């Protein structure tokens, strides 16, 4: 389960020029994530995002110079780390109602929209998938299916292939 008691998570690493600050929680820029989100998972940094972010910071060669997509980005921690360590482009995706929080964290950490963006991606939705302009060199996923049943797995599989 995510740490829900703090509105910000800081992620520092020697390979990052400055620590990243990730806003999380139910209220961001007047956006009520609890009222808008389908399941309330998107507005928090989940436990799987932290080791993925750490792995990317420890091994920047995995994303450096590559086009990266993060599925179910939520707050966007791994995607922002990927950009900070040298990905050529990062597209962080989630349900449309979660994009405001991702965009907030992009701006908060000073990333330009040319290299880092947030886009809607409803798994299996052909329109959303083609708008992402695949292919990508790296696909990032963490805590992706928590609280979801098998009906979502087929949609995720269609998104991945």
Short mmCIF file of C-alpha atoms in Angstrom, two decimals:
data_model
loop_
_atom_site.label_atom_id
_atom_site.label_comp_id
_atom_site.label_asym_id
_atom_site.label_seq_id
_atom_site.Cartn_x
_atom_site.Cartn_y
_atom_site.Cartn_z
CA UNK A 1 0.00 0.00 0.00
CA UNK A 2 1.22 3.52 -0.68
CA UNK A 3 2.26 6.02 1.96
CA UNK A 4 -0.80 8.26 2.08
CA UNK A 5 0.02 10.51 5.02
CA UNK A 6 2.29 12.95 3.19
CA UNK A 7 1.38 15.21 0.26
CA UNK A 8 4.89 15.01 -1.24
CA UNK A 9 7.47 12.29 -1.81
CA UNK A 10 11.09 13.26 -2.47
CA UNK A 11 13.29 11.02 -4.59
CA UNK A 12 17.02 11.76 -4.46
CA UNK A 13 19.84 9.89 -6.17
CA UNK A 14 23.47 10.73 -7.07
CA UNK A 15 22.66 10.42 -10.81
CA UNK A 16 19.96 13.08 -10.57
CA UNK A 17 20.99 16.75 -10.69
CA UNK A 18 18.37 17.63 -8.05
CA UNK A 19 15.90 15.53 -6.05
CA UNK A 20 12.51 15.01 -7.66
CA UNK A 21 9.47 16.12 -5.69
CA UNK A 22 6.31 14.15 -6.38
CA UNK A 23 2.98 15.53 -5.27
CA UNK A 24 0.51 12.86 -4.27
CA UNK A 25 -2.87 12.78 -2.64
CA UNK A 26 -6.45 13.65 -3.19
CA UNK A 27 -6.21 17.41 -3.89
CA UNK A 28 -3.89 18.89 -6.50
CA UNK A 29 -4.48 22.31 -8.05
CA UNK A 30 -8.16 22.12 -7.10
CA UNK A 31 -8.50 18.62 -8.56
CA UNK A 32 -10.31 16.19 -6.28
CA UNK A 33 -8.73 12.88 -7.26
CA UNK A 34 -11.03 10.89 -5.01
CA UNK A 35 -14.11 12.29 -6.70
CA UNK A 36 -12.66 12.09 -10.21
CA UNK A 37 -10.66 8.86 -10.12
CA UNK A 38 -12.34 5.57 -10.86
CA UNK A 39 -10.51 3.65 -8.16
CA UNK A 40 -8.37 6.07 -6.14
CA UNK A 41 -5.06 4.36 -6.97
CA UNK A 42 -3.59 6.97 -9.34
CA UNK A 43 -2.93 9.83 -6.91
CA UNK A 44 -0.36 7.98 -4.78
CA UNK A 45 3.23 6.75 -5.13
CA UNK A 46 2.85 2.99 -4.77
CA UNK A 47 5.55 0.72 -3.37
CA UNK A 48 6.57 -0.72 -6.75
CA UNK A 49 7.29 2.73 -8.19
CA UNK A 50 10.12 3.40 -5.74
CA UNK A 51 12.35 0.40 -6.60
CA UNK A 52 11.66 0.91 -10.31
CA UNK A 53 12.75 4.56 -9.97
CA UNK A 54 15.82 3.42 -8.01
CA UNK A 55 16.68 0.84 -10.68
CA UNK A 56 16.44 3.44 -13.44
CA UNK A 57 18.60 5.90 -11.49
CA UNK A 58 21.17 3.15 -10.77
CA UNK A 59 21.15 1.96 -14.40
CA UNK A 60 20.56 5.01 -16.61
CA UNK A 61 21.75 3.08 -19.70
CA UNK A 62 18.39 1.29 -19.69
CA UNK A 63 16.61 4.47 -20.85
CA UNK A 64 19.33 6.90 -21.95
CA UNK A 65 18.65 8.13 -25.47
CA UNK A 66 15.53 5.96 -25.75
CA UNK A 67 11.84 6.55 -26.25
CA UNK A 68 10.01 5.45 -23.09
CA UNK A 69 6.36 4.93 -22.19
CA UNK A 70 5.10 4.45 -18.64
CA UNK A 71 1.76 2.65 -18.41
CA UNK A 72 -0.47 3.48 -15.45
CA UNK A 73 1.91 6.24 -14.38
CA UNK A 74 -0.25 7.62 -11.57
CA UNK A 75 2.06 10.26 -10.08
CA UNK A 76 4.78 9.64 -12.68
CA UNK A 77 7.80 8.92 -10.46
CA UNK A 78 9.50 6.28 -12.69
CA UNK A 79 8.81 8.27 -15.87
CA UNK A 80 10.27 11.44 -14.38
CA UNK A 81 13.37 9.55 -13.26
CA UNK A 82 13.71 8.10 -16.78
CA UNK A 83 13.67 11.60 -18.21
CA UNK A 84 16.08 12.92 -15.58
CA UNK A 85 18.67 10.23 -16.39
CA UNK A 86 18.56 10.82 -20.14
CA UNK A 87 15.60 9.27 -21.94
CA UNK A 88 15.09 11.10 -25.24
CA UNK A 89 11.32 11.13 -24.76
CA UNK A 90 9.00 9.93 -21.98
CA UNK A 91 5.25 9.52 -22.40
CA UNK A 92 3.51 8.87 -19.08
CA UNK A 93 0.07 7.36 -19.50
CA UNK A 94 -2.96 6.77 -17.33
CA UNK A 95 -6.70 7.22 -17.38
CA UNK A 96 -7.79 10.70 -18.55
CA UNK A 97 -8.82 11.72 -15.03
CA UNK A 98 -5.26 11.12 -13.73
CA UNK A 99 -3.45 13.32 -16.26
CA UNK A 100 -3.80 16.53 -14.24
CA UNK A 101 -1.69 15.08 -11.43
CA UNK A 102 0.96 13.78 -13.84
CA UNK A 103 1.13 17.16 -15.59
CA UNK A 104 1.39 18.88 -12.21
CA UNK A 105 4.42 16.73 -11.32
CA UNK A 106 6.00 17.36 -14.73
CA UNK A 107 5.74 21.13 -14.17
CA UNK A 108 6.75 20.93 -10.49
CA UNK A 109 10.04 19.28 -11.47
CA UNK A 110 10.78 21.63 -14.37
CA UNK A 111 10.51 19.18 -17.24
CA UNK A 112 9.68 20.61 -20.64
CA UNK A 113 6.77 19.21 -22.57
CA UNK A 114 8.95 18.43 -25.60
CA UNK A 115 10.66 15.52 -23.82
CA UNK A 116 8.07 14.58 -21.19
CA UNK A 117 4.33 14.38 -21.66
CA UNK A 118 1.20 12.85 -20.20
CA UNK A 119 -1.36 11.16 -22.41
CA UNK A 120 -4.54 9.20 -21.87
CA UNK A 121 -4.21 5.49 -22.45
CA UNK A 122 -7.21 3.33 -21.73
CA UNK A 123 -5.83 -0.15 -22.18
CA UNK A 124 -7.00 -1.78 -25.39
CA UNK A 125 -8.43 1.50 -26.78
CA UNK A 126 -7.17 1.70 -30.38
CA UNK A 127 -7.56 5.49 -30.55
CA UNK A 128 -5.53 6.05 -27.38
CA UNK A 129 -2.88 3.55 -28.51
CA UNK A 130 -2.37 5.10 -31.94
CA UNK A 131 -2.17 8.58 -30.39
CA UNK A 132 0.86 7.40 -28.41
CA UNK A 133 2.79 6.96 -31.68
CA UNK A 134 4.36 3.55 -30.96
CA UNK A 135 6.78 1.87 -30.98
CA UNK A 136 8.70 2.58 -27.79
CA UNK A 137 12.13 1.31 -26.84
CA UNK A 138 11.23 0.81 -23.17
CA UNK A 139 7.89 0.15 -21.44
CA UNK A 140 7.77 0.97 -17.73
CA UNK A 141 5.13 -0.57 -15.45
CA UNK A 142 4.82 -0.79 -11.68
CA UNK A 143 1.90 -1.76 -9.43
CA UNK A 144 -0.12 -1.89 -12.60
CA UNK A 145 -3.00 -4.21 -11.87
CA UNK A 146 -3.53 -3.77 -8.12
CA UNK A 147 -7.23 -3.90 -7.29
CA UNK A 148 -8.23 -4.91 -10.81
CA UNK A 149 -9.66 -8.22 -11.92
CA UNK A 150 -8.86 -10.53 -14.82
CA UNK A 151 -11.18 -8.59 -17.16
CA UNK A 152 -8.50 -5.90 -17.30
CA UNK A 153 -5.66 -8.30 -18.13
CA UNK A 154 -6.82 -8.86 -21.72
CA UNK A 155 -7.00 -5.11 -22.28
CA UNK A 156 -3.48 -4.68 -20.85
CA UNK A 157 -2.18 -7.49 -23.07
CA UNK A 158 -3.71 -5.81 -26.16
CA UNK A 159 -1.99 -2.59 -25.13
CA UNK A 160 1.41 -4.25 -24.74
CA UNK A 161 1.35 -6.04 -28.08
#
